[in-house]
mmCIF file of N, CA and C in Angstrom:
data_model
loop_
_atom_site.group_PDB
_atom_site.id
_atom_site.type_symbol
_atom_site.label_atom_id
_atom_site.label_comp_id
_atom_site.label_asym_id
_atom_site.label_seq_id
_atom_site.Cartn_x
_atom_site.Cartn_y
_atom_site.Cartn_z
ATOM 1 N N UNK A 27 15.034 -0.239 28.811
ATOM 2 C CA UNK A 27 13.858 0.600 28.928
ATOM 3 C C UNK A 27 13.031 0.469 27.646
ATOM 4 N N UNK A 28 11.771 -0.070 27.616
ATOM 5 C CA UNK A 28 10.717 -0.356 26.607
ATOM 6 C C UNK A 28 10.684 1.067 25.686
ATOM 7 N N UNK A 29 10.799 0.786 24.494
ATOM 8 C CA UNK A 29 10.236 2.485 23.534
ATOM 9 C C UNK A 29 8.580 2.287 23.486
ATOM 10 N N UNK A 30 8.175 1.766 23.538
ATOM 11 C CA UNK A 30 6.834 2.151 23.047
ATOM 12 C C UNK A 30 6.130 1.570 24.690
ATOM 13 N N UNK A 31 5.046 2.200 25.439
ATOM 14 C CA UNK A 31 4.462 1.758 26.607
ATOM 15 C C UNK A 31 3.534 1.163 25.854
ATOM 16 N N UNK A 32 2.682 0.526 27.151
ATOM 17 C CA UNK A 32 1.501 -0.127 27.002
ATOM 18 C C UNK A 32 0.044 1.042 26.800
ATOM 19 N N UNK A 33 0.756 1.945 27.631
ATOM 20 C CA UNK A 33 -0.678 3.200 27.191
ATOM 21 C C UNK A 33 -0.373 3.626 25.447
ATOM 22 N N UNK A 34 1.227 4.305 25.136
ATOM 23 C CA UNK A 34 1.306 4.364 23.404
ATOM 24 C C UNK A 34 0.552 3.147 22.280
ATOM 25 N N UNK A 35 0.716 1.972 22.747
ATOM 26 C CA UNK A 35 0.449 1.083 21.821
ATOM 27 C C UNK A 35 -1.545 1.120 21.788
ATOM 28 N N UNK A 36 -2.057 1.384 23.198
ATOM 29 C CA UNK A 36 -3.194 1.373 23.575
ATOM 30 C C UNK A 36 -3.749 2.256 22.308
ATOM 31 N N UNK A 37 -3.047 3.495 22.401
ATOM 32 C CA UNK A 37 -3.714 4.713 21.545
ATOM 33 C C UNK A 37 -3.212 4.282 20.586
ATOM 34 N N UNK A 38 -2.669 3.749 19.977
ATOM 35 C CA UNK A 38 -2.151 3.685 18.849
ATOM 36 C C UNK A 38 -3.613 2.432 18.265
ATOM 37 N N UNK A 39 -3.740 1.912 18.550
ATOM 38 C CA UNK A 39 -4.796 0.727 18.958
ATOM 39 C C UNK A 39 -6.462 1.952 18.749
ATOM 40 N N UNK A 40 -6.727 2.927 19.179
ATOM 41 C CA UNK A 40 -7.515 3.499 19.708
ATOM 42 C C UNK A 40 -7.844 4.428 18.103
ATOM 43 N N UNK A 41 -6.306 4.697 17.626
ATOM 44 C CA UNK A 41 -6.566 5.795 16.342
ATOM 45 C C UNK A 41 -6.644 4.799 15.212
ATOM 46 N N UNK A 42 -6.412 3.666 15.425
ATOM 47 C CA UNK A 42 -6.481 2.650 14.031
ATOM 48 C C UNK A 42 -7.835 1.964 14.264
ATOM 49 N N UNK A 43 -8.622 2.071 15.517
ATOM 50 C CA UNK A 43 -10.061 1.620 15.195
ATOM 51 C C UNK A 43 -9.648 -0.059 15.349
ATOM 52 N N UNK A 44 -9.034 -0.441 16.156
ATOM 53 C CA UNK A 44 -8.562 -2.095 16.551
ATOM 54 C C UNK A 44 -8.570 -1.997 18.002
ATOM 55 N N UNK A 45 -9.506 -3.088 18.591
ATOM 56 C CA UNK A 45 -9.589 -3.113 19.705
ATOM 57 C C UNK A 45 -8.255 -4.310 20.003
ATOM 58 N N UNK A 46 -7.850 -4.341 21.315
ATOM 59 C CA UNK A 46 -6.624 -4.670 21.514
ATOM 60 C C UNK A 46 -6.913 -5.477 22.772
ATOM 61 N N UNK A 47 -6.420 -6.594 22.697
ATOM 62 C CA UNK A 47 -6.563 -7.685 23.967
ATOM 63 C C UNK A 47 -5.511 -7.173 24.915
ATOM 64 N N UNK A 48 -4.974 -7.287 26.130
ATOM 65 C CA UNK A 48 -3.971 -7.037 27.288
ATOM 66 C C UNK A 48 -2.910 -8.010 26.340
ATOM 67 N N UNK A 49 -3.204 -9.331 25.826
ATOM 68 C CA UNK A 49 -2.158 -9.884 25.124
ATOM 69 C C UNK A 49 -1.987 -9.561 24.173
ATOM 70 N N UNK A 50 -2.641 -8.898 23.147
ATOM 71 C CA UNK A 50 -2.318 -8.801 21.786
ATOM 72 C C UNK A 50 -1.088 -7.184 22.322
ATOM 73 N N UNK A 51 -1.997 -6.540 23.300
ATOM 74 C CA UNK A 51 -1.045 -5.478 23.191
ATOM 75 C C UNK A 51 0.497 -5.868 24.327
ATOM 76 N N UNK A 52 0.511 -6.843 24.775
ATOM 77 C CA UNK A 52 1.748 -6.937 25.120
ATOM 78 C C UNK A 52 3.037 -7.728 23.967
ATOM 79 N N UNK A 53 2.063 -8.749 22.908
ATOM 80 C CA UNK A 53 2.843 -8.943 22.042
ATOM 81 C C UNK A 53 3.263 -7.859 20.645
ATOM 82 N N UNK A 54 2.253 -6.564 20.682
ATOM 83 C CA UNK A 54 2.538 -5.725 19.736
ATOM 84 C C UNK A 54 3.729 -4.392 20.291
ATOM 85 N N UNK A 55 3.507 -4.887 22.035
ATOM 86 C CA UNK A 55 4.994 -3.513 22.207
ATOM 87 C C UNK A 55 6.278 -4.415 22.239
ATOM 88 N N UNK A 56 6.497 -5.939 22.577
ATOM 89 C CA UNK A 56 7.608 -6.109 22.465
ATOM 90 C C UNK A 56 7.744 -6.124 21.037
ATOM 91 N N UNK A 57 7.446 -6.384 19.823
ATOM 92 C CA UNK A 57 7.683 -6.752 18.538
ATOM 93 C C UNK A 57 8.197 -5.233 18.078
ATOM 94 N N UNK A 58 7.385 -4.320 18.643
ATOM 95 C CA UNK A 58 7.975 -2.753 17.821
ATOM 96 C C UNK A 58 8.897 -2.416 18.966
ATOM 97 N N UNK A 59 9.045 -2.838 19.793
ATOM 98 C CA UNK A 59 10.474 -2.588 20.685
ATOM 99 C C UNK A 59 11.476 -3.591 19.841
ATOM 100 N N UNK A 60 10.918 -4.516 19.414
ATOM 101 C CA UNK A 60 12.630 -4.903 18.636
ATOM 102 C C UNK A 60 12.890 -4.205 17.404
ATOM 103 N N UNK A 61 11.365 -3.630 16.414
ATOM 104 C CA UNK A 61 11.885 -2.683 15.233
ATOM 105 C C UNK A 61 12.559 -1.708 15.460
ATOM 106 N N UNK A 62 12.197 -1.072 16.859
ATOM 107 C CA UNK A 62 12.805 0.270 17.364
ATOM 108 C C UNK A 62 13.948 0.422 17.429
ATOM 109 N N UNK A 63 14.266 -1.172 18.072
ATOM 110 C CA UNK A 63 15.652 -1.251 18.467
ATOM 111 C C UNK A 63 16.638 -1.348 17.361
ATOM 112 N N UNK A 64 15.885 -2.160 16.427
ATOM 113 C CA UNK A 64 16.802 -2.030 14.929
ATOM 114 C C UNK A 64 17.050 -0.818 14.457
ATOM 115 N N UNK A 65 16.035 -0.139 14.310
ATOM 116 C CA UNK A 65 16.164 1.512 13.635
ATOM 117 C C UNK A 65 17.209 1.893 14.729
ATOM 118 N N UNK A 66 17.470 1.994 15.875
ATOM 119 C CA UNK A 66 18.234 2.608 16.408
ATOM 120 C C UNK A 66 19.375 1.861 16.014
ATOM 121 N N UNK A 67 19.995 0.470 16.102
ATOM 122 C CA UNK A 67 21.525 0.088 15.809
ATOM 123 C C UNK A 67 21.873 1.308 14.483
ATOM 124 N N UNK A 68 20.486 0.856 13.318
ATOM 125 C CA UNK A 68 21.136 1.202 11.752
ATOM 126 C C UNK A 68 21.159 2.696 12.163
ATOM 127 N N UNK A 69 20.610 3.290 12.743
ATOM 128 C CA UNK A 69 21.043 4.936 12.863
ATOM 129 C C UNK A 69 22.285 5.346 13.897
ATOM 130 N N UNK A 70 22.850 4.207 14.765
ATOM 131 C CA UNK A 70 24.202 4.070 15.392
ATOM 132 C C UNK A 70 25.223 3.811 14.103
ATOM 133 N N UNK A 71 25.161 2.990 13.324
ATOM 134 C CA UNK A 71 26.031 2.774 12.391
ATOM 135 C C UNK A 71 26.369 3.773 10.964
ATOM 136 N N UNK A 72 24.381 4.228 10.723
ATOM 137 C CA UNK A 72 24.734 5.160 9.335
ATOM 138 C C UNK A 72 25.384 6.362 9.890
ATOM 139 N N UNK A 73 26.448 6.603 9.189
ATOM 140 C CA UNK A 73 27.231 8.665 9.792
ATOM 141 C C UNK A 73 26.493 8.999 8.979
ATOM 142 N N UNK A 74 26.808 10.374 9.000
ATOM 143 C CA UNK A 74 26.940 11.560 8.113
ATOM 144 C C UNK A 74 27.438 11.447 6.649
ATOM 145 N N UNK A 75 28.125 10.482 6.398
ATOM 146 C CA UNK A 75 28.443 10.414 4.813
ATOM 147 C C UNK A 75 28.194 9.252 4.212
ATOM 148 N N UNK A 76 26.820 8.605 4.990
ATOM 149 C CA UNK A 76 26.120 7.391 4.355
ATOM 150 C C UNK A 76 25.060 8.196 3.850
ATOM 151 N N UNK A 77 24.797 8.195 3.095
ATOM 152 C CA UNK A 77 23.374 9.177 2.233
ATOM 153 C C UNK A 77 21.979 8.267 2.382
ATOM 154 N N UNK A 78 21.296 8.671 2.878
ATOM 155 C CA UNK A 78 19.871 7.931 3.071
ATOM 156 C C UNK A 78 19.031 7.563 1.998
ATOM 157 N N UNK A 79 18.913 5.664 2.287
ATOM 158 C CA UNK A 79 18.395 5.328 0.934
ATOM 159 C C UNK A 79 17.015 4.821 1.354
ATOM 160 N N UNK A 80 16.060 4.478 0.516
ATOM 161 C CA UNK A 80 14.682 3.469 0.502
ATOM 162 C C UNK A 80 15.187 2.307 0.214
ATOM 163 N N UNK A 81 16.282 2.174 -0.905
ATOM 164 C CA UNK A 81 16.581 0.731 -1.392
ATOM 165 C C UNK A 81 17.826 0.464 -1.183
ATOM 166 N N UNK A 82 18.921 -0.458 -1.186
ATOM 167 C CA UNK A 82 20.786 -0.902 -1.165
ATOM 168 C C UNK A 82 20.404 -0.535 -2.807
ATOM 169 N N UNK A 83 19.852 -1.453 -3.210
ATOM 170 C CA UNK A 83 19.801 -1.453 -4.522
ATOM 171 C C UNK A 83 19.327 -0.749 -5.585
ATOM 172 N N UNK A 84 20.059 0.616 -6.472
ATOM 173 C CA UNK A 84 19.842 1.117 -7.251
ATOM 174 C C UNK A 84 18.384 0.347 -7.991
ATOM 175 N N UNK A 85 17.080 1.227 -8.010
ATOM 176 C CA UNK A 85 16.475 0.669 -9.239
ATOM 177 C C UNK A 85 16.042 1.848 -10.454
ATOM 178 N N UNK A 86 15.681 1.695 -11.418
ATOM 179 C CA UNK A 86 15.413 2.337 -12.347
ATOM 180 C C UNK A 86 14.389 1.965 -13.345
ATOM 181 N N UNK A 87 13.177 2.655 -13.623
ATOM 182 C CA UNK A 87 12.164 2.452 -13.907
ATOM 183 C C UNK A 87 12.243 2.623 -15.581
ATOM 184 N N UNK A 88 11.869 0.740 -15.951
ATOM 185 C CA UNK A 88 12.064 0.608 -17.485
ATOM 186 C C UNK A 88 10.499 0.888 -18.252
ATOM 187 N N UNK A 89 10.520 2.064 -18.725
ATOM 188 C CA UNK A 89 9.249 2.757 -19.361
ATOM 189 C C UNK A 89 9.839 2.370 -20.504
ATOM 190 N N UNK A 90 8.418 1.930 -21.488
ATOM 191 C CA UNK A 90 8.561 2.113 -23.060
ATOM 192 C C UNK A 90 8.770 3.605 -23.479
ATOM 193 N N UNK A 91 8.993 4.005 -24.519
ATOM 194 C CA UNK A 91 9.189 5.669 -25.211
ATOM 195 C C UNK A 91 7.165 6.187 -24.609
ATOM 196 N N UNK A 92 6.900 7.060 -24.610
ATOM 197 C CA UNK A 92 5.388 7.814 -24.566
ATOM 198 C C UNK A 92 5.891 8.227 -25.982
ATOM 199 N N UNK A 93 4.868 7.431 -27.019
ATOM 200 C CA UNK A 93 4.998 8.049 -28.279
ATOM 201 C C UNK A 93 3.491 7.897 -28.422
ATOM 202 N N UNK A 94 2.910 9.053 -29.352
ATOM 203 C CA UNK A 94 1.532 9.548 -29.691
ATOM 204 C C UNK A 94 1.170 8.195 -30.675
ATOM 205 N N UNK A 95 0.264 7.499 -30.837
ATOM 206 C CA UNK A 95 -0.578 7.029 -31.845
ATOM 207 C C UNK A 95 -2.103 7.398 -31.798
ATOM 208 N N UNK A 96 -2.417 6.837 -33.270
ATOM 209 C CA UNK A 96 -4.148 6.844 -33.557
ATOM 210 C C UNK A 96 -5.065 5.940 -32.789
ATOM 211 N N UNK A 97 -5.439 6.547 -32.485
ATOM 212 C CA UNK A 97 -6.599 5.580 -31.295
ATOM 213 C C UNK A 97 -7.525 4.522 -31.952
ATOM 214 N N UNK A 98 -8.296 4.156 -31.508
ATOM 215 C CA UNK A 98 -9.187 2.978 -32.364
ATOM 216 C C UNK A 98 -10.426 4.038 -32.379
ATOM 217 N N UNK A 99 -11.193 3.889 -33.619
ATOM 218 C CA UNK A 99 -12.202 4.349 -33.788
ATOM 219 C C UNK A 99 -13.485 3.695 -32.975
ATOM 220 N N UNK A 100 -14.555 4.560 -32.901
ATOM 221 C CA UNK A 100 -15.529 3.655 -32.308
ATOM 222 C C UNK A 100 -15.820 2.308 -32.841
ATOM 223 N N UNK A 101 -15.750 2.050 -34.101
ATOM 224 C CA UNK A 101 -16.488 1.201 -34.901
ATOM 225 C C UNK A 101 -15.471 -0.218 -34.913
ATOM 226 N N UNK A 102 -13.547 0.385 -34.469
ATOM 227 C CA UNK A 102 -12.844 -0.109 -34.899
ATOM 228 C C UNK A 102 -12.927 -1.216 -32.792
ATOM 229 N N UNK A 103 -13.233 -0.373 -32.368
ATOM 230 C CA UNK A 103 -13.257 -0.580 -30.629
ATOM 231 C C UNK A 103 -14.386 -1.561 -30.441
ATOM 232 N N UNK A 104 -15.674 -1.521 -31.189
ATOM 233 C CA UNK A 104 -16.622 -2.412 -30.682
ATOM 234 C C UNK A 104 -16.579 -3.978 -31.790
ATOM 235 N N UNK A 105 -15.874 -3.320 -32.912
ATOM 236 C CA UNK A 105 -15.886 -4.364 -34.032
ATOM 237 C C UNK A 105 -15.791 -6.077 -33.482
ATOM 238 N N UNK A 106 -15.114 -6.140 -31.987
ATOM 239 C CA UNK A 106 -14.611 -7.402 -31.539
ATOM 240 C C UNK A 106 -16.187 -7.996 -30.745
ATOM 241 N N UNK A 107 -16.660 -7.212 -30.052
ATOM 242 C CA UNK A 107 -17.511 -7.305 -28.990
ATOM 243 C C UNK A 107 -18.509 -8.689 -29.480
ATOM 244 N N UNK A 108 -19.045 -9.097 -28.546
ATOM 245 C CA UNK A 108 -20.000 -10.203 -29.105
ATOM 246 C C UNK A 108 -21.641 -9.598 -29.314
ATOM 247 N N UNK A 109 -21.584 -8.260 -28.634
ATOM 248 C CA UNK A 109 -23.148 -7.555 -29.004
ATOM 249 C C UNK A 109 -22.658 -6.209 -28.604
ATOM 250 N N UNK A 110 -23.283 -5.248 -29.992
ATOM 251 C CA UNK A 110 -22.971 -3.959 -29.892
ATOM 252 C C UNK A 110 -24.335 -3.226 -30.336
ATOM 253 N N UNK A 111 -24.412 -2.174 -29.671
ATOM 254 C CA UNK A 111 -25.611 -1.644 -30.114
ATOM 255 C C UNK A 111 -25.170 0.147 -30.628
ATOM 256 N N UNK A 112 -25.522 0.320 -31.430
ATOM 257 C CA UNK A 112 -25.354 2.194 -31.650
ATOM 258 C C UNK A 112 -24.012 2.649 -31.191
ATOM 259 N N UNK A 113 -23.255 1.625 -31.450
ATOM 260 C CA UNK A 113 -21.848 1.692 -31.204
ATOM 261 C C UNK A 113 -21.454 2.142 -30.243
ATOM 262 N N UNK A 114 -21.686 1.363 -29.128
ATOM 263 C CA UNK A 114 -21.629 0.581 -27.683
ATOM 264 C C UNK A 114 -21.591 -0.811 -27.396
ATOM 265 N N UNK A 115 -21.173 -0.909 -26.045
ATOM 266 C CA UNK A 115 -20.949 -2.229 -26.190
ATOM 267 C C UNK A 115 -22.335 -2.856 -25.412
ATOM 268 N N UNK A 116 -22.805 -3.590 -25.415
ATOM 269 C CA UNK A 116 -24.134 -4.195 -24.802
ATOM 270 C C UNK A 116 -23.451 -5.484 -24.022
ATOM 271 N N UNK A 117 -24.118 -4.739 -22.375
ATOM 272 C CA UNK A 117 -23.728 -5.983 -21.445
ATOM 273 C C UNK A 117 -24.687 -6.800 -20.475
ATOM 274 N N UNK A 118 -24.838 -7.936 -19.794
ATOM 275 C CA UNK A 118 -26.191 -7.696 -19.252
ATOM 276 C C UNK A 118 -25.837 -7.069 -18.020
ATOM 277 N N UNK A 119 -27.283 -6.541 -17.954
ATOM 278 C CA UNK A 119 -27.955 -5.809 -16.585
ATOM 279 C C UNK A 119 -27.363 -6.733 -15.497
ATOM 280 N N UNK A 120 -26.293 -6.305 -14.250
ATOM 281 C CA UNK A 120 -26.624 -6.950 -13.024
ATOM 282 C C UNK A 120 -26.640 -6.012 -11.475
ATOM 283 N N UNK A 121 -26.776 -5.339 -12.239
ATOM 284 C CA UNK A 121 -27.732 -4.519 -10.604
ATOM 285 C C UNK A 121 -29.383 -3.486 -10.989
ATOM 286 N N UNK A 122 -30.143 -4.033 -9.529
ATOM 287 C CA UNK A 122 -31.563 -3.512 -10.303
ATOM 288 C C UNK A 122 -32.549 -4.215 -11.008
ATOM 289 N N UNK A 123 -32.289 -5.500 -10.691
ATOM 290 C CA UNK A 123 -32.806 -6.327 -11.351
ATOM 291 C C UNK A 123 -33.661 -7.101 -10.066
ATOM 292 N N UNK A 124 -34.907 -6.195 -9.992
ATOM 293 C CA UNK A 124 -35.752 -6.842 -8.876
ATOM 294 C C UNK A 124 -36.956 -7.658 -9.299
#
């Protein structure tokens, strides 16, 4: 028995603003009838004392320390620039230019 019909995929088609060929939508319900079908084996297999993950694999997010420093001064920020004006940086104009 198909999980997703041809009218679900239709609307589904309808709220994403994608118009949908008779073929495109017969190849988009069998393809999420086989994801479906996967989610269902792995939720036949996970019990109750498999803990629900996003990843198998532990990850852990390698941040440098957040330590405070002195910022660059204006003078010290434009010092590189190739044209600075009143300590700004000067770029050319490209919109508005009629």
């Amino acid at each position: 028995m198909p999980t997703f019909t041809r009218e679900e995929i239709m609307h589904l088609g309808d709220l994403a603003r994608i118009a949908l060929t008779d073929e495109e939508i017969g190849r988009l319900q069998g393809e999420l009838n086989v994801i479906a079908d996967a989610i269902n084996t792995v939720q036949e297999v996970a019990g109750d004392d498999v803990p629900p993950t996003a990843n198998p694999v532990p990850l852990e997010a390698y941040l440098r320390p957040d330590v405070a420093e002195t910022p660059l001064t204006q003078e010290e920020a434009v010092s590189g620039a190739p044209v600075s004006e009143s300590g700004m940086f000067v770029a050319p104009r490209i919109l508005g230019e009629e």
